[in-house]
Tab-separated table of C-alpha atoms and ligand atoms in Angstrom:
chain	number	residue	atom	x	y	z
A	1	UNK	CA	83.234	8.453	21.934
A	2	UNK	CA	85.930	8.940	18.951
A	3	UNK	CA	85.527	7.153	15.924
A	4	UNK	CA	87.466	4.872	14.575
A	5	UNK	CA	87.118	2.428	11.241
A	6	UNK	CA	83.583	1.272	9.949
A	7	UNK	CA	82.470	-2.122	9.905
A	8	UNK	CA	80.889	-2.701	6.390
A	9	UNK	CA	77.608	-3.645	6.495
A	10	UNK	CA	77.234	-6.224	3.942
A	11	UNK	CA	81.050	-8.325	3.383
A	12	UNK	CA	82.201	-10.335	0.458
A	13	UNK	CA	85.020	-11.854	2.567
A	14	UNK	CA	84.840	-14.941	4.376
A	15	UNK	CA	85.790	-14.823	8.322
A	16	UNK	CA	89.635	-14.388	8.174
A	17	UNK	CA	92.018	-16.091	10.518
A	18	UNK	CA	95.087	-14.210	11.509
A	19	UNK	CA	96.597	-17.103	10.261
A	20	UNK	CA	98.295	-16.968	13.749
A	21	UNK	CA	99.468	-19.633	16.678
A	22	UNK	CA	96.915	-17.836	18.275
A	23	UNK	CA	93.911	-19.154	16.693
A	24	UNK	CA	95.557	-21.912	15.529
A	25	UNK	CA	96.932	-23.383	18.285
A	26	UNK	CA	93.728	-22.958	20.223
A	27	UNK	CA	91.434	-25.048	17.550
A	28	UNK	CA	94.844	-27.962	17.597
A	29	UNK	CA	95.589	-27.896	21.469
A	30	UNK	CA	93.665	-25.441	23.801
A	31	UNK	CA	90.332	-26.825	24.075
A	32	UNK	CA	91.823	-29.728	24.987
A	33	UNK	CA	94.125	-27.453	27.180
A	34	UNK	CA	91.251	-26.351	29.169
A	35	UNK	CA	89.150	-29.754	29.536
A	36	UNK	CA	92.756	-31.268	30.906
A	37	UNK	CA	94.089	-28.436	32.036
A	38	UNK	CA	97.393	-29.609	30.705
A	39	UNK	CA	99.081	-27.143	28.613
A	40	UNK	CA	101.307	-24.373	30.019
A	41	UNK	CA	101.214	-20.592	29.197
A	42	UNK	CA	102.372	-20.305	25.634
A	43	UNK	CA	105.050	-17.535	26.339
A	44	UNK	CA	106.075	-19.516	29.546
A	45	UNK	CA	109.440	-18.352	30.829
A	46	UNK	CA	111.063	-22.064	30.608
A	47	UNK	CA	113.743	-22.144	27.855
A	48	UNK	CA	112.161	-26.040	26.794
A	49	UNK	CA	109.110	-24.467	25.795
A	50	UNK	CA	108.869	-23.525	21.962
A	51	UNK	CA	106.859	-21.425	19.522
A	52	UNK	CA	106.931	-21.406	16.376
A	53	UNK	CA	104.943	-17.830	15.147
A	54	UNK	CA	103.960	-16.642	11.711
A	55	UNK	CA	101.080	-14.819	10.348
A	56	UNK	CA	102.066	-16.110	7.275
A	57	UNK	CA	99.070	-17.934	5.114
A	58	UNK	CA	101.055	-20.371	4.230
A	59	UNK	CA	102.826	-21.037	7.215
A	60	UNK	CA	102.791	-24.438	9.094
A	61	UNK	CA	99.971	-24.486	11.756
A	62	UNK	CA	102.644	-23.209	14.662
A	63	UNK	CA	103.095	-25.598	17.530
A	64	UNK	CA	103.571	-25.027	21.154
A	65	UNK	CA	105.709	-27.957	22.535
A	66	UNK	CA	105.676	-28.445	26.396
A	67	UNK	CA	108.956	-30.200	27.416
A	68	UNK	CA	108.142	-29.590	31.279
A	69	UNK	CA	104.945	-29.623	33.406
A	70	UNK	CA	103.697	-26.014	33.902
A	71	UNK	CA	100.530	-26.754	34.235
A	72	UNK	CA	100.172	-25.864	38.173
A	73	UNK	CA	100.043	-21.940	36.126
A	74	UNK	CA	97.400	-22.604	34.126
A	75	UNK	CA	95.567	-25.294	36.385
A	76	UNK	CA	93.369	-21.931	38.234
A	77	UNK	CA	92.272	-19.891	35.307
A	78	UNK	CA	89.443	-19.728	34.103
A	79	UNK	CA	87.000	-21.254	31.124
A	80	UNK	CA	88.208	-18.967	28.366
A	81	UNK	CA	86.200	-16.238	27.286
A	82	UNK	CA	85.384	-14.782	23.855
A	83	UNK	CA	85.284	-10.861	23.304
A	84	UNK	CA	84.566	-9.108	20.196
A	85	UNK	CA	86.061	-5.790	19.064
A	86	UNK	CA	84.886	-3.696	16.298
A	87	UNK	CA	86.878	-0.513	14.530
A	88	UNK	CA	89.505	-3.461	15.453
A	89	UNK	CA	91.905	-1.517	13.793
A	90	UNK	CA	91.347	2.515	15.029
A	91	UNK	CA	93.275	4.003	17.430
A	92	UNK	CA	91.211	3.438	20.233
A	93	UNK	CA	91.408	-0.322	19.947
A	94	UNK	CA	94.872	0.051	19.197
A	95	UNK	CA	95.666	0.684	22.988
A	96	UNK	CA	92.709	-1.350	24.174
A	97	UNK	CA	93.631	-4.810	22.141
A	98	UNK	CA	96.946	-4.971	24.356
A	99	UNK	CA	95.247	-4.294	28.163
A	100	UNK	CA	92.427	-6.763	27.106
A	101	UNK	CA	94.893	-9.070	26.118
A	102	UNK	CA	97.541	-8.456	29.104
A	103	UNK	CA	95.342	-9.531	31.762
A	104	UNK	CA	94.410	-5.950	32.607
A	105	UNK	CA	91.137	-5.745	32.732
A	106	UNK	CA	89.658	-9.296	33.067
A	107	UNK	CA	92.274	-10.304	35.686
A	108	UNK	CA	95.315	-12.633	35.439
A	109	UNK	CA	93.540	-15.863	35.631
A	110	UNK	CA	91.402	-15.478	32.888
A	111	UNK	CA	92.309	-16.202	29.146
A	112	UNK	CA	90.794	-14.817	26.645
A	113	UNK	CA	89.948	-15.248	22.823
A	114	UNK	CA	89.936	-11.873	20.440
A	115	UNK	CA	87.028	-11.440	17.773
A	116	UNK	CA	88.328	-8.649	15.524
A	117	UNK	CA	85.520	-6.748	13.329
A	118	UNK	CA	86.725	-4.485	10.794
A	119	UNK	CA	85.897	-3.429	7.643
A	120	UNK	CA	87.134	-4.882	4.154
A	121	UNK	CA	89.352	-1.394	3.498
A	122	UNK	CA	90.959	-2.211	7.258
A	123	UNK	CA	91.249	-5.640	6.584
A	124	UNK	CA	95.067	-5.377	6.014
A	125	UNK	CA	95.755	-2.832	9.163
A	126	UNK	CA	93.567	-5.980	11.227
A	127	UNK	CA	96.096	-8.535	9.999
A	128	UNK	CA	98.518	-5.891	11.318
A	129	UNK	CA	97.061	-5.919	14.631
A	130	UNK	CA	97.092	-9.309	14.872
A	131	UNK	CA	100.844	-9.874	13.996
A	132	UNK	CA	101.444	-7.122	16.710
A	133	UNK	CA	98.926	-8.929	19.390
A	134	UNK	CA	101.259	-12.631	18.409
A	135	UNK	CA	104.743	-10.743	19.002
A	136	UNK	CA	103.628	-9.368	22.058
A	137	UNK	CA	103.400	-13.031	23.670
A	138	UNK	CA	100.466	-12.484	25.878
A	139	UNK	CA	99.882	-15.731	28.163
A	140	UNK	CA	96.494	-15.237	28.800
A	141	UNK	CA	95.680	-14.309	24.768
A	142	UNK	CA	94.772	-18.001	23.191
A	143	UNK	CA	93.161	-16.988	20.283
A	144	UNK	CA	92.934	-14.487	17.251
A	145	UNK	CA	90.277	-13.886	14.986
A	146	UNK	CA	89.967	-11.270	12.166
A	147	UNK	CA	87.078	-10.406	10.182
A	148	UNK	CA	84.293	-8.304	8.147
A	149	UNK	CA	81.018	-10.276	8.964
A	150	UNK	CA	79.864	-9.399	12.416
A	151	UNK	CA	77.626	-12.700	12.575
A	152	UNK	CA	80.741	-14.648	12.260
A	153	UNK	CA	83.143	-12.216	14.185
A	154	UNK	CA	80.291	-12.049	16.969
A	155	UNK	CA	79.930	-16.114	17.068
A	156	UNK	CA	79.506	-16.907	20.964
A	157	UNK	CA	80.940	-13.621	22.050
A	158	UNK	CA	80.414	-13.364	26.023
A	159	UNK	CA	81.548	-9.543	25.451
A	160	UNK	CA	81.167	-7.176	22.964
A	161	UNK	CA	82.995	-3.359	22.631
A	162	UNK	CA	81.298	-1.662	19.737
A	163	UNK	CA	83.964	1.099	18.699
A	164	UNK	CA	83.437	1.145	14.907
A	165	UNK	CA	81.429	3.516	13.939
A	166	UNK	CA	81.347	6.507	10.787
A	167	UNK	CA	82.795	9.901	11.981
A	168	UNK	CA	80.659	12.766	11.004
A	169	UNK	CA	82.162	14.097	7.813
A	170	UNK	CA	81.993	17.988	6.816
A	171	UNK	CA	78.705	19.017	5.518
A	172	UNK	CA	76.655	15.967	7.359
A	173	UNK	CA	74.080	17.004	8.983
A	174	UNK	CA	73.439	15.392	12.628
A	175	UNK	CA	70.578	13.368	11.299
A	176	UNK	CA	72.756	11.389	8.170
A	177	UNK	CA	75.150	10.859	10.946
A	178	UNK	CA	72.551	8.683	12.945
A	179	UNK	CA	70.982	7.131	10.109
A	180	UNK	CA	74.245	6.430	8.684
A	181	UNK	CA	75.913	4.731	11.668
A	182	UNK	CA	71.973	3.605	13.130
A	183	UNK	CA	72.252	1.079	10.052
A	184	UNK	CA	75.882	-0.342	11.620
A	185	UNK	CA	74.157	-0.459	15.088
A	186	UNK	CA	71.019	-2.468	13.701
A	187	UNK	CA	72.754	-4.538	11.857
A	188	UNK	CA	75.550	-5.460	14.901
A	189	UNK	CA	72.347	-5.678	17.207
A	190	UNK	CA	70.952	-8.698	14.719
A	191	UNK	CA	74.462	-10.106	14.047
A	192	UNK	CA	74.330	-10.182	18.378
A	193	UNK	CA	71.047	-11.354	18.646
A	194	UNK	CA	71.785	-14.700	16.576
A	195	UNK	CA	75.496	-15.658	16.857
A	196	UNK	CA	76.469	-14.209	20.686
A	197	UNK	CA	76.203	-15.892	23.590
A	198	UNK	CA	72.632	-15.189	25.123
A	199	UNK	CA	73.522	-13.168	28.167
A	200	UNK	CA	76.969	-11.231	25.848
A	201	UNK	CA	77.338	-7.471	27.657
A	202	UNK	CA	77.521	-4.905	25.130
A	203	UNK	CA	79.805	-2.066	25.652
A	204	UNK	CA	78.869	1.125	22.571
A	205	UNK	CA	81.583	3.286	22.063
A	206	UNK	CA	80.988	4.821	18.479
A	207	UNK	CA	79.439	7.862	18.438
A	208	UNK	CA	76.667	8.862	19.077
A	209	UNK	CA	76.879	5.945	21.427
A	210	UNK	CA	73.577	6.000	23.901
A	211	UNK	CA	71.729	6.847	20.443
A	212	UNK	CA	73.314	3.735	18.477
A	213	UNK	CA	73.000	1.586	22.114
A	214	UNK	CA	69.212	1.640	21.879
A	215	UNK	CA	69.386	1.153	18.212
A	216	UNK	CA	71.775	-2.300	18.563
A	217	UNK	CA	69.680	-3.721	21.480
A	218	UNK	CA	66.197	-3.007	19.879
A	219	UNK	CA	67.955	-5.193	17.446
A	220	UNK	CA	68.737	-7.824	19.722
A	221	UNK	CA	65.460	-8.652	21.610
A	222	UNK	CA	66.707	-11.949	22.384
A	223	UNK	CA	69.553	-10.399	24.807
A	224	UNK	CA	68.644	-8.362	28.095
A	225	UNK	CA	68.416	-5.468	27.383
A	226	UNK	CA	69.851	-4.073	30.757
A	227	UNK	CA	72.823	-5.890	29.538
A	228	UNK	CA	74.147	-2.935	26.818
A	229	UNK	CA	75.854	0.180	27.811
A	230	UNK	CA	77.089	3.758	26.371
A	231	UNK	CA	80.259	4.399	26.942
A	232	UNK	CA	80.208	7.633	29.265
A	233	UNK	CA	83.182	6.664	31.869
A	234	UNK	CA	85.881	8.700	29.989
A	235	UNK	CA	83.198	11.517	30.829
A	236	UNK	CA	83.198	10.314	34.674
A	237	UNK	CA	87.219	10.159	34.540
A	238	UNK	CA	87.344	13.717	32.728
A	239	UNK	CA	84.819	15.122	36.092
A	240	UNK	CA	87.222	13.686	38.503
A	241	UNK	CA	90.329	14.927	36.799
A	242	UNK	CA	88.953	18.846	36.657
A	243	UNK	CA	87.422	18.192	40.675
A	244	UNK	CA	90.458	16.985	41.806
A	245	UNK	CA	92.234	19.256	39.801
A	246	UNK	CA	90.214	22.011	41.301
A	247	UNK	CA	90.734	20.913	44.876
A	248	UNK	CA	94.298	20.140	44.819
A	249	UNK	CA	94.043	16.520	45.775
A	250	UNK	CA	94.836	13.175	44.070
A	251	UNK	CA	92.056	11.838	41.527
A	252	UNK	CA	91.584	9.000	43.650
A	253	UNK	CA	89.800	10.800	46.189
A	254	UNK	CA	86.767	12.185	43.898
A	255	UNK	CA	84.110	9.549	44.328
A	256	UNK	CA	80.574	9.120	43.371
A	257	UNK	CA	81.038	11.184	40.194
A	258	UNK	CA	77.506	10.934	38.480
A	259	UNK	CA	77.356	11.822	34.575
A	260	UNK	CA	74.038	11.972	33.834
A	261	UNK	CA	72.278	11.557	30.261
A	262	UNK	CA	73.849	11.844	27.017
A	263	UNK	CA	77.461	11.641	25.812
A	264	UNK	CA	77.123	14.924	24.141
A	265	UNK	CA	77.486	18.688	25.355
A	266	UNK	CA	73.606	17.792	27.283
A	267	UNK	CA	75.296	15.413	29.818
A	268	UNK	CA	75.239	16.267	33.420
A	269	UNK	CA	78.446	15.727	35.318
A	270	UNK	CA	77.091	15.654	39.084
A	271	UNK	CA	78.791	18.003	41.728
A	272	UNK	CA	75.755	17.877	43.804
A	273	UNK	CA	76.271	13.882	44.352
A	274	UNK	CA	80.138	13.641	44.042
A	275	UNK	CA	82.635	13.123	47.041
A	276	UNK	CA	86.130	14.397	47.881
A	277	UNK	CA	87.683	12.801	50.612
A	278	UNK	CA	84.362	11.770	51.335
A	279	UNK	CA	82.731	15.142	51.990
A	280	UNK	CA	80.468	17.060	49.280
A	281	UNK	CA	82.018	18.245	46.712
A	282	UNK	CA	80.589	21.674	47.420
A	283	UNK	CA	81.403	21.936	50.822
A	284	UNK	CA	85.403	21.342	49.861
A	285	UNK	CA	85.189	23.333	46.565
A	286	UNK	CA	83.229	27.019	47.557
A	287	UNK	CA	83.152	28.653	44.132
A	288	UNK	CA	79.957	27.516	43.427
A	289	UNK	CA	79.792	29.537	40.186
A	290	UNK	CA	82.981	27.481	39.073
A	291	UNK	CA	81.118	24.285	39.666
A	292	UNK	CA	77.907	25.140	37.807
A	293	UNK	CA	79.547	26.785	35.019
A	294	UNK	CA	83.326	26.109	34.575
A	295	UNK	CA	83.389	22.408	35.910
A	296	UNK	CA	80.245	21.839	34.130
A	297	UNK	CA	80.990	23.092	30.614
A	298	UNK	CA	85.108	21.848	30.676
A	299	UNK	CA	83.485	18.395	31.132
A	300	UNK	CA	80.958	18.558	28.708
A	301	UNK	CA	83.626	20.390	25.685
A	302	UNK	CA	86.641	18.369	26.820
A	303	UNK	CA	86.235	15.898	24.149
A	304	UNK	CA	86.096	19.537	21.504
A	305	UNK	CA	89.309	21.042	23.176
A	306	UNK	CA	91.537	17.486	23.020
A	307	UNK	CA	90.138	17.203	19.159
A	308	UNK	CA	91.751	21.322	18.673
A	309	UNK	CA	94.636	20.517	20.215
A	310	UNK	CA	95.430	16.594	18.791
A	311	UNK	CA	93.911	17.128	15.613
A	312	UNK	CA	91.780	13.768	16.586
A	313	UNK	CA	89.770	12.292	18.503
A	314	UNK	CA	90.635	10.996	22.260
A	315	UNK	CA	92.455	7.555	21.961
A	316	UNK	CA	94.048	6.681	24.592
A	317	UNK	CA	91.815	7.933	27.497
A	318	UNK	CA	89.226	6.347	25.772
A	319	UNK	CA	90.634	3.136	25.770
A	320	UNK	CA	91.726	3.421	29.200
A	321	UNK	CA	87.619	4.697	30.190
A	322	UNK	CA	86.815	1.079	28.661
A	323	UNK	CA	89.031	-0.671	30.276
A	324	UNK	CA	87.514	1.350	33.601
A	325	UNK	CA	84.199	0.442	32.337
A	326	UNK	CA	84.493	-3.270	31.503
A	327	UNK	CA	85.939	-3.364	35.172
A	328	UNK	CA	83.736	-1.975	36.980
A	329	UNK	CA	80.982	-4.622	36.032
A	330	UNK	CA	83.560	-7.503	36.700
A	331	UNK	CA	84.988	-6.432	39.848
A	332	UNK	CA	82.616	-5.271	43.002
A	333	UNK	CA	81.841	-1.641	43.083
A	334	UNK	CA	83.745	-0.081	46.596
A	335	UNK	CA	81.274	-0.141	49.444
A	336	UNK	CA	79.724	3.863	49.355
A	337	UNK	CA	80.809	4.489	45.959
A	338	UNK	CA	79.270	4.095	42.469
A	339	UNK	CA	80.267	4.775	38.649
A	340	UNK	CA	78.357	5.909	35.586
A	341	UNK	CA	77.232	4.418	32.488
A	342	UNK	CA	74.701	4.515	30.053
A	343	UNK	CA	72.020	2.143	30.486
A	344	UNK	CA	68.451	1.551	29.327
A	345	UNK	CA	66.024	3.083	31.312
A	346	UNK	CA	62.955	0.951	31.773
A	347	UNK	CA	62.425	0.699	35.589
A	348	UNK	CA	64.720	4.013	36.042
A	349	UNK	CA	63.831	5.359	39.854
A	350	UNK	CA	65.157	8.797	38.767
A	351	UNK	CA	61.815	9.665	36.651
A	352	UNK	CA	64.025	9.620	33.355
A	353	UNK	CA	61.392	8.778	30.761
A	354	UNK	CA	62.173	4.988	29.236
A	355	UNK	CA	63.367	3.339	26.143
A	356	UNK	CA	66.208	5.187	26.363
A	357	UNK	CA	70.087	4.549	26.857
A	358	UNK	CA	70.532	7.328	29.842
A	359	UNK	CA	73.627	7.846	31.977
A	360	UNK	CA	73.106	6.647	35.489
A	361	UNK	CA	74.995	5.965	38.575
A	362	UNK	CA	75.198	2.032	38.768
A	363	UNK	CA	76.811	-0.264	40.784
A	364	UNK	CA	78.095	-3.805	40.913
A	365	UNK	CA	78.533	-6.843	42.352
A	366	UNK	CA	81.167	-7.734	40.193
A	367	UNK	CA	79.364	-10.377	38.095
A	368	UNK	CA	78.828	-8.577	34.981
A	369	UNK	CA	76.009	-6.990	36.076
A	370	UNK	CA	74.714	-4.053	38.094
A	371	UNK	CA	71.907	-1.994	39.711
A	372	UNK	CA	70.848	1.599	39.632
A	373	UNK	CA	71.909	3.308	43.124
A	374	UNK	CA	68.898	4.896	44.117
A	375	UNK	CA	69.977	7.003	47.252
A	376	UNK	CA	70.805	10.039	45.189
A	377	UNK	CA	69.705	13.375	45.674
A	378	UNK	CA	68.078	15.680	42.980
A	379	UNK	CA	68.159	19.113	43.318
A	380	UNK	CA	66.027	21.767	40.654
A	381	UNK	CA	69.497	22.501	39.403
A	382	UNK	CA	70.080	18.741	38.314
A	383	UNK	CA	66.589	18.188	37.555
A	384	UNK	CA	66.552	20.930	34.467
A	385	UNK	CA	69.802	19.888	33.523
A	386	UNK	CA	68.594	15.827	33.365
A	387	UNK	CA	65.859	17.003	31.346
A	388	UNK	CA	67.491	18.844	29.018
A	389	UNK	CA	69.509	15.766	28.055
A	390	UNK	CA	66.363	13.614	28.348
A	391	UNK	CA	64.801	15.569	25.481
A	392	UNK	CA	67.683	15.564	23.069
A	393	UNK	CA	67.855	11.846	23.519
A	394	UNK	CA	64.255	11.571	22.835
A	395	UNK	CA	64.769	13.834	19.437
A	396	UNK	CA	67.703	11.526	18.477
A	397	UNK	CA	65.153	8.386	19.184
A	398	UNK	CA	62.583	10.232	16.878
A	399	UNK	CA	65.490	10.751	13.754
A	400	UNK	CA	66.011	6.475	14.355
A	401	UNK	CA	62.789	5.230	14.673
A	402	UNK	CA	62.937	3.203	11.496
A	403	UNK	CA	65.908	1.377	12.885
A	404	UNK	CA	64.102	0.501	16.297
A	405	UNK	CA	61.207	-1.028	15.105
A	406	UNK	CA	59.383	1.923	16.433
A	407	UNK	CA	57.580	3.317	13.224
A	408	UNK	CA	58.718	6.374	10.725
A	409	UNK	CA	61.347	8.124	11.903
A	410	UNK	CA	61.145	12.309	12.135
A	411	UNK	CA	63.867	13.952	12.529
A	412	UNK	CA	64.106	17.678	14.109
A	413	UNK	CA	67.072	18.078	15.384
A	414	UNK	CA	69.137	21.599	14.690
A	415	UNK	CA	72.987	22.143	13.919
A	416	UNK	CA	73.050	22.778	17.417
A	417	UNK	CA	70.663	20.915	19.361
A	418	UNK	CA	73.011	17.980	19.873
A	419	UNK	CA	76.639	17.657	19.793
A	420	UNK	CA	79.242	15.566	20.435
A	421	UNK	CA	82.181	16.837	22.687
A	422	UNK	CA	84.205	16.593	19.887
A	423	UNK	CA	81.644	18.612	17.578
A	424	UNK	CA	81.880	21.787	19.639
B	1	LMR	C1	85.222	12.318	23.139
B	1	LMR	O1	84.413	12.497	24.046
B	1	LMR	O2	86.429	12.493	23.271
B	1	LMR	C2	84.717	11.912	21.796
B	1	LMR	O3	83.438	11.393	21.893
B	1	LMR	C3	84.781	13.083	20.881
B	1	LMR	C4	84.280	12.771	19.515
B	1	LMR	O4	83.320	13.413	19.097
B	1	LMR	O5	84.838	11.914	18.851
């Protein structure tokens, strides 16, 4: 996935509040809000209900003063849950911070607190954030918290969306860029480990993100290690988009859209699976050539083409693919269908080798949790392509073996062996 800022390894600065009614009110009234279920919505409509908001260090802890009884709004949601953020302030997290916080992807009865990693150069742009998060009066947001050290920022996380990561500069070989964001993986992987809640899903966005998944949950034996993910939905959205395109009908009607493997140019987005209006997607789309070829490759480069023509990385779609992501583990996967994500692949049915972070098609019950769908067909077609991706994510496992605990790393990978869609 795009880049965006890097979370400094080793921090001089202490855990920063946003100085905000955010996390201030929540330490002075909203634990007690929950166990009493007393205090209304802070932005509640009623004119008798005041805030006082400043992100000001100085400022007086801000109050929120209930004049009424609201608390019928508040008296269903749920136990408030922590989720941390790093490359807090990029651009991805930029247009994620504000669905998180508006209810949008965890539903509208469940508050939320915000754990904001970013590095000691961002640290200003994450106060920034922060401000904007407060003025935006989100009912459901009851707490802010900025920082540099992820084993403070991480501190009983329950969910954790790893965007931070180093982009790969000019004249950096593919191998510097793993080591050099590996270390930021191992090191989040141990910050999780001790300080996050024990059964905290882990969502890896920076690039290369199946790569620096295995790395962070090698580092985190304490936490299942079913329970971390690549983030390869914005590849499953980008499929539909160019199927539906394709066959002139609305996105929502492309289901069981498989991308298999790596979020590079190696993944596999699955035609031979995927549904329109229910039927194959071959029997509605006849240019079979288009599907192996065009479909195939404007899936895999899409990331490449948006980077020519924005002069960046993908933002917004990105942010929107975690959102997708996030809910399709909290919310139960449509009876038939399935989505993709990047998942380790001990116990894999699809005879994808293991220890790896591999692309499947998963589904859910909507508890956080899912299982690999197993009724899919593999054709010679898919198989070669599969293993294709399988081997470059073995090479990148070989470059990072000193980071998983898995001896001296050896790196062979070529200029071109991998790449990123955005490298091409
Ligand atoms: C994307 O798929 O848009 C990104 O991963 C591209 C990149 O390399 O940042």
């Amino acid at each position: 996935m795009a880049m965006a800022e890097l979370s400094t390894p080793k921090t001089t600065s202490p855990f920063l509040n946003s100085s905000s009614r955010l996390r201030l009110s929540s330490k002075l009234h909203l634990s007690n809000h929950f166990r009493h279920l007393l205090l209304p919505p802070l932005h509640t409509t009623t004119p008798n209900s005041k805030i006082s908001c400043s992100v000001s260090q100085n400022s007086q802890a801000p109050v929120a003063v209930q004049e009424n009884g609201l608390e019928e709004e508040t008296r269903s949601w749920k136990k408030l849950i922590n989720i941390a953020v790093s490359g807090a302030a990029g651009m991805i997290s930029n247009h994620l911070l504000f669905k998180l916080a508006s209810g949008e992807v965890f539903g509208p009865d469940q508050p939320i607190a915000l754990k904001l990693l970013g590095s000691e150069r961002s640290i200003q742009a994450l106060e920034g954030v922060a401000m904007e998060l407060e003025d935006s009066l989100f009912p459901l947001l009851r707490e802010v918290d900025i920082g540099t050290d992820p084993n403070e920022v991480f501190q009983d996380v329950e969910w954790a969306i790893l965007i931070g990561a180093k982009p790969r500069g000019p004249g950096m070989e593919r191998a510097d860029l793993l080591d050099i964001n590996g270390q930021i993986f191992a090191e989040q992987g141990k910050a999780l480990n001790k300080a996050a809640s024990p059964n905290v899903k882990v969502l890896v966005v920076g690039n290369p993100c199946n790569t620096n998944a295995l790395i962070c949950l090698k580092n985190a034996p304490n936490i299942p290690a079913k329970n971390f993910h690549a983030l390869t939905r914005l590849d499953e959205n980008r499929a539909k988009c160019q199927l539906a395109l394709k066959a002139g009908v609305f996105y929502d009607k492309v289901s069981n859209m498989t991308i298999w493997g790596n979020h590079s140019t190696t993944q596999v987005p699955d035609f031979l699976n995927a549904r329109i209006n229910g039927l194959p997607v071959k029997e509605v789309i006849t240019d079979h050539k288009w599907l192996e070829e065009g479909f195939t490759e404007s899936v895999q480069k899409r990331g490449g083409l948006l980077i020519q023509k924005w002069g960046r990385s993908s933002a917004a779609s990105t942010a929107v693919s975690i959102v997708d992501a996030i809910k399709s583990l909290v919310t139960p996967t449509p009876e038939g269908d399935w989505f993709s994500t990047g998942v380790y692949t001990d116990g894999n049915p699809y005879g994808i080798e293991e220890g790896l972070v591999f692309s499947m098609p998963c589904r859910s019950k909507g508890d956080g949790d899912y299982e690999l769908v197993k009724d899919v067909e593999i054709d010679d077609y898919l198989r070669q392509r599969i293993a294709k991706s399988e081997a470059e994510l073995l090479a990148e496992k070989r470059c990072v073996a000193h980071l998983t605990g898995e001896g001296i790393a050896y790196c062979d990978l070529g200029p071109v062996d991998t790449m990123l869609p955005g490298e091409v």
